[in-house]
CSV table of C-alpha atoms and ligand atoms in Angstrom, one decimal:
chain,number,residue,atom,x,y,z
A,1,MET,CA,147.7,55.2,145.7
A,2,LYS,CA,150.2,54.1,145.6
A,3,THR,CA,153.6,54.6,147.4
A,4,LYS,CA,156.4,55.7,145.8
A,5,LYS,CA,158.8,57.3,148.7
A,6,PHE,CA,159.4,55.6,152.1
A,7,MET,CA,160.5,58.1,154.1
A,8,LEU,CA,161.7,58.8,157.8
A,9,SER,CA,161.3,61.1,159.8
A,10,GLU,CA,164.0,63.0,161.4
A,11,GLN,CA,163.1,61.4,164.7
A,12,GLN,CA,163.5,58.1,163.6
A,13,MET,CA,166.7,58.8,162.4
A,14,PRO,CA,169.5,55.4,163.7
A,15,THR,CA,171.0,56.6,166.5
A,16,LYS,CA,173.9,54.4,166.4
A,17,TRP,CA,176.4,53.2,163.7
A,18,TYR,CA,176.6,48.8,163.4
A,19,ASN,CA,180.4,47.9,162.9
A,20,ILE,CA,180.3,44.0,161.6
A,21,VAL,CA,184.0,43.6,163.1
A,22,ALA,CA,181.5,42.4,166.0
A,23,ASP,CA,179.3,39.8,164.2
A,24,MET,CA,182.3,38.4,161.1
A,25,PRO,CA,183.0,34.7,161.7
A,26,ASN,CA,186.4,35.2,160.5
A,27,LYS,CA,188.0,38.8,161.8
A,28,PRO,CA,190.1,40.9,159.8
A,29,LEU,CA,193.6,40.0,159.8
A,30,PRO,CA,195.4,43.1,161.2
A,31,ALA,CA,197.4,46.1,159.1
A,32,LEU,CA,200.9,45.6,158.9
A,33,ASP,CA,203.8,48.5,159.6
A,34,PRO,CA,205.7,48.1,156.2
A,35,ALA,CA,208.7,48.2,157.6
A,36,THR,CA,208.9,45.6,161.0
A,37,LYS,CA,205.5,43.8,159.5
A,38,GLN,CA,204.5,43.7,162.3
A,39,PRO,CA,200.5,44.7,163.5
A,40,VAL,CA,200.0,49.0,163.3
A,41,THR,CA,199.6,50.3,167.1
A,42,PHE,CA,197.2,52.7,168.2
A,43,GLU,CA,199.6,55.1,168.4
A,44,SER,CA,201.3,54.8,165.1
A,45,LEU,CA,198.4,55.1,163.3
A,46,SER,CA,197.5,58.3,166.1
A,47,ARG,CA,200.0,60.2,164.6
A,48,VAL,CA,198.5,59.8,161.3
A,49,PHE,CA,194.3,59.7,162.0
A,50,GLY,CA,192.3,61.7,164.4
A,51,GLU,CA,192.2,59.8,167.9
A,52,GLU,CA,188.6,58.5,167.9
A,53,LEU,CA,188.9,57.8,164.7
A,54,VAL,CA,191.7,55.5,165.2
A,55,LYS,CA,189.7,53.9,168.3
A,56,GLN,CA,187.2,53.6,165.7
A,57,GLU,CA,189.1,51.3,163.0
A,58,LEU,CA,190.2,48.9,165.7
A,59,SER,CA,187.3,48.6,168.0
A,60,GLU,CA,184.8,45.2,168.0
A,61,GLU,CA,182.0,46.8,169.6
A,62,ARG,CA,178.7,46.0,167.8
A,63,PHE,CA,177.1,49.3,167.8
A,64,ILE,CA,179.0,52.9,167.9
A,65,GLU,CA,176.7,55.9,169.4
A,66,ILE,CA,176.5,58.7,166.5
A,67,PRO,CA,177.4,61.7,168.1
A,68,ASP,CA,174.7,64.3,168.3
A,69,GLU,CA,176.6,67.3,166.6
A,70,VAL,CA,177.3,64.6,163.9
A,71,GLN,CA,172.9,63.2,164.4
A,72,ASP,CA,173.0,66.8,163.4
A,73,LEU,CA,174.7,67.9,160.7
A,74,TYR,CA,172.8,64.6,159.5
A,75,LYS,CA,169.7,66.0,159.4
A,76,ILE,CA,170.4,68.3,156.9
A,77,TRP,CA,169.7,65.9,154.2
A,78,ARG,CA,169.5,62.5,156.4
A,79,PRO,CA,167.2,60.6,156.6
A,80,THR,CA,168.0,59.8,152.4
A,81,PRO,CA,164.6,57.9,150.8
A,82,LEU,CA,163.8,55.5,149.5
A,83,VAL,CA,162.5,54.9,146.5
A,84,ARG,CA,160.5,52.3,144.8
A,85,ALA,CA,161.5,52.2,141.0
A,86,TYR,CA,158.4,52.4,138.9
A,87,GLY,CA,159.5,53.6,136.2
A,88,LEU,CA,162.5,51.3,135.5
A,89,GLU,CA,160.4,48.9,136.7
A,90,ARG,CA,157.5,49.5,134.1
A,91,MET,CA,160.6,50.1,131.7
A,92,LEU,CA,162.1,46.5,131.8
A,93,ASP,CA,158.4,45.3,132.1
A,94,THR,CA,159.5,42.9,135.0
A,95,PRO,CA,157.7,41.3,138.2
A,96,ALA,CA,160.6,42.3,140.1
A,97,LYS,CA,160.2,44.7,142.9
A,98,ILE,CA,163.1,47.1,142.6
A,99,TYR,CA,163.6,49.8,145.3
A,100,PHE,CA,166.6,52.2,145.3
A,101,LYS,CA,168.5,54.1,149.0
A,102,ASN,CA,169.1,57.6,147.3
A,103,GLU,CA,172.5,59.3,149.2
A,104,SER,CA,172.4,61.7,145.6
A,105,THR,CA,170.9,64.0,148.0
A,106,SER,CA,173.4,65.4,150.1
A,107,PRO,CA,174.9,68.9,149.3
A,108,ALA,CA,177.9,67.4,148.1
A,109,GLY,CA,175.1,64.7,145.8
A,110,SER,CA,177.1,62.0,147.2
A,111,HIS,CA,177.2,59.0,150.4
A,112,LYS,CA,180.6,60.7,150.8
A,113,PRO,CA,179.9,63.5,154.0
A,114,ASN,CA,178.7,60.8,155.7
A,115,THR,CA,181.8,59.6,156.9
A,116,ALA,CA,183.2,63.3,156.2
A,117,ILE,CA,181.5,64.6,158.8
A,118,PRO,CA,181.7,62.5,162.0
A,119,GLN,CA,185.6,63.1,160.7
A,120,ALA,CA,186.1,66.4,160.6
A,121,TYR,CA,184.1,66.6,164.0
A,122,TYR,CA,186.1,64.1,166.1
A,123,ASN,CA,189.8,65.5,164.5
A,124,ALA,CA,187.7,69.7,165.9
A,125,LYS,CA,187.3,67.5,169.2
A,126,GLN,CA,190.9,67.1,169.4
A,127,GLY,CA,191.6,70.5,169.0
A,128,ILE,CA,193.1,69.8,165.4
A,129,LYS,CA,193.2,72.7,163.2
A,130,TYR,CA,194.1,71.9,159.7
A,131,LEU,CA,193.1,68.7,157.4
A,132,ALA,CA,194.8,67.3,154.2
A,133,THR,CA,193.7,64.6,152.4
A,134,GLU,CA,193.6,64.0,149.0
A,135,THR,CA,191.2,63.8,146.1
A,136,GLY,CA,190.9,61.9,142.3
A,137,GLY,CA,187.3,62.3,141.1
A,138,GLY,CA,187.2,65.4,142.8
A,139,GLN,CA,184.1,63.8,145.3
A,140,TRP,CA,185.6,63.2,148.7
A,141,GLY,CA,187.8,66.1,148.4
A,142,SER,CA,184.7,67.8,147.8
A,143,ALA,CA,182.5,65.7,150.8
A,144,MET,CA,185.8,66.8,153.1
A,145,ALA,CA,186.0,70.5,152.3
A,146,LEU,CA,181.6,70.5,153.5
A,147,ALA,CA,182.4,69.0,156.3
A,148,CYS,CA,185.2,70.9,157.9
A,149,GLN,CA,183.8,74.4,156.6
A,150,TYR,CA,181.6,73.6,159.5
A,151,PHE,CA,184.1,72.4,162.4
A,152,ASN,CA,186.3,75.7,161.3
A,153,ILE,CA,189.0,73.2,160.2
A,154,ASP,CA,191.6,74.7,157.5
A,155,LEU,CA,191.3,71.7,154.4
A,156,ARG,CA,193.9,71.2,152.2
A,157,VAL,CA,193.4,68.7,149.2
A,158,TYR,CA,196.1,67.4,146.9
A,159,MET,CA,193.8,66.9,143.6
A,160,VAL,CA,195.7,65.0,141.2
A,161,LYS,CA,196.8,67.6,138.3
A,162,VAL,CA,195.0,66.0,135.0
A,163,SER,CA,191.1,66.1,136.9
A,164,CYS,CA,192.3,69.3,138.5
A,165,GLU,CA,191.9,70.9,134.7
A,166,GLN,CA,189.7,68.1,133.5
A,167,LYS,CA,187.2,68.6,136.5
A,168,PRO,CA,187.2,72.4,136.9
A,169,TYR,CA,183.6,72.1,138.9
A,170,ARG,CA,185.0,70.3,141.0
A,171,LYS,CA,187.2,71.9,142.3
A,172,LEU,CA,185.2,75.1,142.2
A,173,LEU,CA,182.8,73.7,144.7
A,174,MET,CA,185.0,72.5,147.0
A,175,ASN,CA,187.1,76.7,146.6
A,176,ALA,CA,183.5,77.4,147.8
A,177,TRP,CA,183.1,75.7,150.6
A,178,GLY,CA,186.3,77.8,151.4
A,179,ALA,CA,189.4,74.6,150.9
A,180,ASN,CA,192.0,75.1,149.8
A,181,VAL,CA,193.0,73.1,146.3
A,182,ILE,CA,196.6,72.3,145.5
A,183,PRO,CA,197.0,70.3,142.1
A,184,SER,CA,199.4,67.0,142.7
A,185,PRO,CA,202.1,67.2,142.2
A,186,SER,CA,202.9,70.2,144.0
A,187,THR,CA,205.9,72.5,144.8
A,188,THR,CA,204.8,72.2,148.4
A,189,THR,CA,205.8,69.2,150.1
A,190,ARG,CA,209.1,66.8,149.2
A,191,PHE,CA,208.0,64.3,147.7
A,192,GLY,CA,206.2,66.1,145.5
A,193,ARG,CA,209.1,68.3,144.6
A,194,ASP,CA,211.0,65.3,144.1
A,195,VAL,CA,208.9,63.6,141.6
A,196,LEU,CA,208.8,67.4,139.8
A,197,ALA,CA,212.3,67.8,139.3
A,198,LYS,CA,212.2,63.9,138.0
A,199,ASP,CA,209.4,64.6,135.4
A,200,PRO,CA,208.2,68.3,135.3
A,201,ASP,CA,205.2,67.9,132.9
A,202,CYS,CA,204.1,65.1,135.4
A,203,ALA,CA,200.3,64.5,135.6
A,204,GLY,CA,199.7,63.2,138.7
A,205,ASN,CA,197.9,60.5,140.5
A,206,LEU,CA,196.3,59.4,143.4
A,207,GLY,CA,199.4,57.6,144.9
A,208,ILE,CA,201.6,60.6,145.0
A,209,ALA,CA,198.3,62.9,145.8
A,210,ILE,CA,198.5,60.6,148.6
A,211,SER,CA,202.2,60.9,149.8
A,212,GLU,CA,202.2,65.0,149.7
A,213,ALA,CA,198.7,65.0,152.0
A,214,VAL,CA,200.4,62.2,154.1
A,215,GLU,CA,203.5,64.0,154.7
A,216,VAL,CA,201.8,67.4,155.3
A,217,ALA,CA,199.8,65.3,158.4
A,218,LEU,CA,203.0,64.4,159.5
A,219,GLU,CA,205.6,66.9,158.8
A,220,HIS,CA,203.4,70.3,159.8
A,221,GLY,CA,203.1,69.8,163.8
A,222,GLU,CA,200.7,68.5,166.3
A,223,HIS,CA,197.5,70.3,165.6
A,224,THR,CA,197.5,68.6,161.7
A,225,ARG,CA,196.0,65.4,160.3
A,226,TYR,CA,194.8,63.4,157.1
A,227,CYS,CA,191.6,61.9,156.4
A,228,LEU,CA,190.9,59.2,153.8
A,229,GLY,CA,187.4,58.8,152.0
A,230,SER,CA,187.5,54.9,152.2
A,231,VAL,CA,188.7,51.9,152.8
A,232,MET,CA,189.0,52.3,156.3
A,233,ASN,CA,187.1,50.0,159.1
A,234,HIS,CA,186.3,53.8,160.1
A,235,VAL,CA,184.6,54.8,157.3
A,236,LEU,CA,182.8,52.0,155.9
A,237,LEU,CA,181.0,52.4,160.0
A,238,HIS,CA,180.6,55.6,159.7
A,239,GLN,CA,178.0,55.0,156.4
A,240,THR,CA,176.6,52.1,157.8
A,241,ILE,CA,173.7,54.8,158.5
A,242,ILE,CA,172.8,53.8,155.2
A,243,GLY,CA,171.8,50.5,155.6
A,244,GLU,CA,170.6,50.7,159.4
A,245,GLU,CA,167.8,53.2,157.5
A,246,ALA,CA,166.7,51.0,154.6
A,247,LEU,CA,165.8,48.3,156.9
A,248,LEU,CA,163.6,50.2,159.1
A,249,GLN,CA,162.2,51.8,155.3
A,250,MET,CA,162.2,48.2,153.5
A,251,GLU,CA,159.7,47.3,156.4
A,252,MET,CA,157.8,50.2,156.0
A,253,ALA,CA,157.6,49.6,152.5
A,254,GLY,CA,156.5,45.5,154.3
A,255,ASP,CA,159.0,44.3,151.6
A,256,GLU,CA,162.5,42.4,152.2
A,257,PRO,CA,164.7,42.4,149.9
A,258,ASP,CA,165.9,38.9,148.0
A,259,VAL,CA,169.3,41.0,146.8
A,260,VAL,CA,171.1,43.7,148.3
A,261,ILE,CA,173.5,46.2,145.9
A,262,GLY,CA,176.1,48.4,145.9
A,263,CYS,CA,178.9,49.9,143.6
A,264,PHE,CA,182.8,48.9,144.4
A,265,GLY,CA,185.2,50.9,144.9
A,266,GLY,CA,187.5,50.6,148.6
A,267,GLY,CA,183.5,49.1,149.6
A,268,SER,CA,182.4,52.7,151.8
A,269,ASN,CA,179.5,52.6,150.1
A,270,PHE,CA,178.9,49.0,149.6
A,271,ALA,CA,179.1,48.3,153.2
A,272,GLY,CA,176.8,51.3,154.3
A,273,ILE,CA,173.7,49.4,152.0
A,274,GLY,CA,174.7,45.8,152.7
A,275,PHE,CA,176.3,45.5,156.0
A,276,PRO,CA,173.1,46.3,158.3
A,277,PHE,CA,171.1,43.5,156.1
A,278,LEU,CA,174.5,41.1,156.3
A,279,ARG,CA,174.0,41.6,160.4
A,280,ARG,CA,170.8,39.5,159.4
A,281,ASN,CA,172.7,36.7,158.2
A,282,LEU,CA,175.0,36.5,160.3
A,283,THR,CA,172.7,36.6,163.7
A,284,GLU,CA,169.1,35.9,162.6
A,285,GLY,CA,169.5,33.4,159.8
A,286,LYS,CA,168.7,35.1,156.9
A,287,GLN,CA,169.9,34.5,153.0
A,288,THR,CA,169.8,38.3,151.6
A,289,ARG,CA,172.4,38.3,149.0
A,290,ILE,CA,174.5,41.2,149.3
A,291,VAL,CA,176.1,42.1,146.2
A,292,ALA,CA,179.8,44.2,145.0
A,293,VAL,CA,179.8,46.2,141.3
A,294,GLU,CA,183.1,47.5,139.7
A,295,PRO,CA,183.4,47.8,136.0
A,296,THR,CA,185.4,44.7,135.2
A,297,SER,CA,188.4,47.4,133.9
A,298,CYS,CA,189.5,47.1,137.5
A,299,PRO,CA,188.2,43.8,138.5
A,300,LYS,CA,189.5,43.4,142.0
A,301,LEU,CA,187.5,41.3,143.5
A,302,THR,CA,186.2,39.2,141.0
A,303,ARG,CA,189.7,39.3,139.1
A,304,GLY,CA,192.7,40.0,142.0
A,305,GLU,CA,194.2,38.3,145.2
A,306,PHE,CA,194.1,38.2,148.7
A,307,GLN,CA,197.3,38.9,149.5
A,308,TYR,CA,199.0,42.1,151.7
A,309,ASP,CA,199.4,45.4,149.6
A,310,PHE,CA,199.6,49.1,150.5
A,311,GLY,CA,196.8,51.2,149.8
A,312,ASP,CA,198.4,54.0,147.7
A,313,THR,CA,200.6,53.4,144.5
A,314,ALA,CA,203.7,54.7,146.0
A,315,GLY,CA,203.4,52.5,149.3
A,316,MET,CA,204.0,55.1,151.9
A,317,THR,CA,200.4,53.0,153.6
A,318,PRO,CA,200.1,50.6,156.4
A,319,MET,CA,199.9,47.2,154.4
A,320,MET,CA,196.2,45.8,154.3
A,321,PRO,CA,195.1,42.2,153.6
A,322,MET,CA,192.9,42.4,151.2
A,323,TYR,CA,192.1,41.6,147.1
A,324,THR,CA,194.3,43.3,145.0
A,325,LEU,CA,195.3,43.7,141.6
A,326,GLY,CA,199.1,45.3,143.0
A,327,HIS,CA,199.2,48.3,144.1
A,328,SER,CA,201.0,49.1,140.6
A,329,PHE,CA,198.0,48.2,139.2
A,330,GLN,CA,197.2,51.7,136.2
A,331,PRO,CA,193.4,50.7,135.5
A,332,SER,CA,192.6,52.4,132.3
A,333,ASN,CA,190.9,56.2,132.3
A,334,ILE,CA,187.5,54.9,132.5
A,335,HIS,CA,184.6,58.0,133.8
A,336,ALA,CA,183.7,56.4,137.3
A,337,GLY,CA,186.7,57.7,139.0
A,338,GLY,CA,185.6,56.7,142.1
A,339,LEU,CA,185.8,53.0,141.2
A,340,ARG,CA,189.5,52.9,139.9
A,341,TYR,CA,191.3,52.4,142.9
A,342,HIS,CA,193.4,48.8,143.2
A,343,GLY,CA,192.0,47.0,146.4
A,344,ALA,CA,189.5,46.5,148.5
A,345,GLY,CA,189.1,47.0,152.3
A,346,SER,CA,190.2,44.7,154.7
A,347,ILE,CA,186.6,44.0,156.4
A,348,VAL,CA,184.8,43.8,153.0
A,349,SER,CA,187.8,41.2,151.8
A,350,GLN,CA,187.5,38.9,155.0
A,351,LEU,CA,183.8,38.7,154.0
A,352,TYR,CA,184.0,38.0,150.1
A,353,LYS,CA,187.0,35.1,151.0
A,354,ASP,CA,184.0,33.8,153.7
A,355,ARG,CA,181.8,33.7,150.2
A,356,LEU,CA,179.7,35.9,152.7
A,357,ILE,CA,179.4,38.1,149.8
A,358,GLU,CA,178.8,38.2,146.2
A,359,ALA,CA,181.1,40.4,143.5
A,360,GLN,CA,180.2,41.2,139.5
A,361,SER,CA,181.9,42.8,137.1
A,362,VAL,CA,180.2,45.3,134.7
A,363,PRO,CA,181.6,47.0,131.5
A,364,GLN,CA,181.7,51.0,130.8
A,365,LEU,CA,179.0,50.6,128.4
A,366,GLU,CA,176.8,49.0,129.3
A,367,THR,CA,176.9,51.3,132.6
A,368,PHE,CA,175.8,54.0,131.2
A,369,ALA,CA,173.0,52.2,129.3
A,370,ALA,CA,171.7,51.4,132.7
A,371,GLY,CA,172.2,55.0,133.6
A,372,MET,CA,171.0,56.3,131.1
A,373,MET,CA,167.8,53.6,131.2
A,374,PHE,CA,167.2,55.4,135.5
A,375,ALA,CA,167.6,58.9,134.7
A,376,ASN,CA,164.9,58.1,131.5
A,377,SER,CA,162.4,56.2,133.5
A,378,GLU,CA,163.4,57.5,137.3
A,379,GLY,CA,164.6,60.8,136.0
A,380,ILE,CA,167.5,61.2,138.0
A,381,ILE,CA,171.4,61.5,136.7
A,382,PRO,CA,173.1,58.9,138.2
A,383,ALA,CA,176.7,59.4,139.3
A,384,PRO,CA,178.8,57.1,136.8
A,385,GLU,CA,179.9,55.1,139.5
A,386,SER,CA,176.3,54.5,140.7
A,387,CYS,CA,175.8,53.2,136.8
A,388,HIS,CA,177.5,49.9,138.4
A,389,ALA,CA,174.9,49.0,140.8
A,390,ILE,CA,171.7,50.1,138.3
A,391,ALA,CA,172.9,48.0,135.6
A,392,VAL,CA,173.4,44.7,138.3
A,393,ALA,CA,169.6,45.9,139.1
A,394,ILE,CA,168.7,45.5,135.7
A,395,ARG,CA,170.4,42.3,135.2
A,396,GLU,CA,168.5,41.0,138.0
A,397,ALA,CA,165.3,42.5,137.0
A,398,LYS,CA,165.5,40.8,133.6
A,399,ARG,CA,166.6,37.2,135.7
A,400,ALA,CA,163.2,37.8,137.4
A,401,LYS,CA,160.6,38.5,134.1
A,402,GLU,CA,163.0,35.3,132.2
A,403,GLU,CA,162.3,32.7,134.9
A,404,GLY,CA,158.8,34.0,135.2
A,405,CYS,CA,159.8,34.6,139.7
A,406,PRO,CA,159.8,37.2,141.4
A,407,ARG,CA,162.4,38.8,143.8
A,408,THR,CA,162.9,42.6,145.0
A,409,ILE,CA,165.8,43.9,144.8
A,410,LEU,CA,167.6,46.8,146.5
A,411,PHE,CA,170.5,49.0,146.0
A,412,ASN,CA,172.4,51.7,147.0
A,413,LEU,CA,172.3,55.3,144.3
A,414,SER,CA,175.7,56.4,145.9
A,415,GLY,CA,175.4,59.5,144.3
A,416,ASN,CA,174.3,62.2,141.0
A,417,GLY,CA,176.0,62.4,137.9
A,418,MET,CA,175.1,66.5,137.8
A,419,ILE,CA,178.9,68.1,138.4
A,420,ASP,CA,179.8,64.7,135.5
A,421,LEU,CA,178.2,65.1,132.6
A,422,TYR,CA,181.0,65.6,130.6
A,423,ALA,CA,181.1,61.2,130.4
A,424,PHE,CA,177.7,61.4,129.7
A,425,GLU,CA,178.8,63.9,126.5
A,426,GLN,CA,181.6,61.1,126.3
A,427,TYR,CA,178.8,58.4,125.9
A,428,PHE,CA,176.5,60.3,123.5
A,429,ALA,CA,179.2,61.2,120.9
A,430,ASN,CA,179.7,57.1,120.6
A,431,LYS,CA,183.5,57.8,122.3
A,432,LEU,CA,183.0,55.6,125.2
A,433,THR,CA,184.7,51.7,124.5
A,434,ASP,CA,185.0,48.6,126.3
A,435,TYR,CA,188.4,47.6,127.3
A,436,ASP,CA,189.3,43.6,127.9
A,437,LEU,CA,192.1,43.8,130.4
A,438,PRO,CA,194.1,40.9,129.6
A,439,GLU,CA,195.2,38.5,132.3
A,440,SER,CA,199.0,39.0,132.1
A,441,GLU,CA,198.4,43.0,132.8
A,442,ILE,CA,196.7,41.3,136.1
A,443,ARG,CA,199.8,39.0,136.1
A,444,ARG,CA,202.2,41.6,136.1
A,445,SER,CA,201.0,43.5,139.1
A,446,ILE,CA,200.4,41.3,141.1
A,447,ASP,CA,203.5,38.8,141.1
A,448,GLU,CA,205.6,42.8,142.3
A,449,LEU,CA,203.5,42.2,145.7
A,450,GLU,CA,205.8,40.3,149.1
A,451,GLN,CA,203.9,37.6,149.8
A,452,ILE,CA,203.4,37.4,153.2
A,453,ILE,CA,200.6,35.7,153.5
B,1,PLP,C1,183.7,58.2,145.6
B,1,PLP,C2,182.8,57.1,145.3
B,1,PLP,C3,182.1,55.9,145.2
B,1,PLP,C4,182.9,55.0,145.3
B,1,PLP,O1,183.7,54.7,146.5
B,1,PLP,P1,183.1,53.7,147.6
B,1,PLP,O2,184.1,54.0,149.3
B,1,PLP,O3,183.7,52.4,147.4
B,1,PLP,O4,181.7,54.1,148.2
B,1,PLP,C5,180.4,55.2,144.5
B,1,PLP,N1,180.0,56.5,144.3
B,1,PLP,C6,180.5,57.6,144.1
B,1,PLP,C7,179.2,58.7,143.4
B,1,PLP,C8,181.3,58.0,144.8
B,1,PLP,O5,181.5,59.3,145.3
């Protein structure tokens, strides 16, 4: 009998996260304080984020020990399975071998609890009682709600108002895990009140929600902090548990991936699966291809520019060196909400600039077709974001068939789509379209940027 799932025991779960900064030939440029244009300091960042997280943000240490309490909670669903997708291979009639790492098995249904749990843990250890964050589609908010209840932290989630109305189940999930969900813009912050004074019917966006959450963290006293679900170095670090497990599991399978694929929003699940494999390229001379996949409607890596830019739409965060479409770029309303972000994290951006990783973009209809093929062959309904990784895995498998040369493909299934079935309903009803993004639209938002490099 063939082995389908490669499982690690709890005892075999890796106990360290991998910090790729240690092995990068060119280190990422520092984040800058927008007022002074000087590198941000430990002190300024610690007013917003938990101290241990800021230390990790600035660290160049190669491996960082995962605290026992975090390991213990990871074990609720980790180690996650590595699965050989025999069904998908058969459907594609390809000589390629396809493996996927199943991060959809967490209680929140995505990879996000891998960082939500350590973020809640370090804040609680520092005596933080309240956390504020924002959520667009609701995946990050629900992961953080799950994590905060383990550590008795009160969580306030600013959820983009229009998503709150469109995705009532995400909000209920957060409520079930004890979080206070506030539709943004709201009257609970100065920033929100200003927005509402100008436009009482404002539907909200991620930039406004970030600004509200940061304001709460800065102004609600010393026991309150802010937290973020992607982009930042410490978030990418926590996600490397995915790839550290996958390295061991590929070994169990007796295989080597030729290509490792992850969908790309701010870069956290891509870094999670990719960086441990990239370490072997950087330190052992291996040549595994590591591929990030973004929507053609939000193509920061494939069509953006490397510039200093803000992390949010409102321009409140430090400026980071990133491949960006400009913080005022408004991505079209595709269903992969987690990928509708204008920029890429600074580590991933530097690696891409140095051509150590690759990027591809995929149009929306191809991603849904790929997702359906996966659902029909492997049985799991993938998240719309994850469908992007599946689409490129399928492209690679088809190429293997055309070229008549086998290859081994590994992709990360970042989440399941059980709460996003609305998107599939629209797909079945032929209501989804592809969107050709004109160059002028990209130029408009990039040209607004202040040139620092
Ligand atoms: C949030 C999310 C993403 C995108 O975020 P990254 O930080 O780029 O990983 C991808 N897939 C799922 C399921 C998500 O919830």
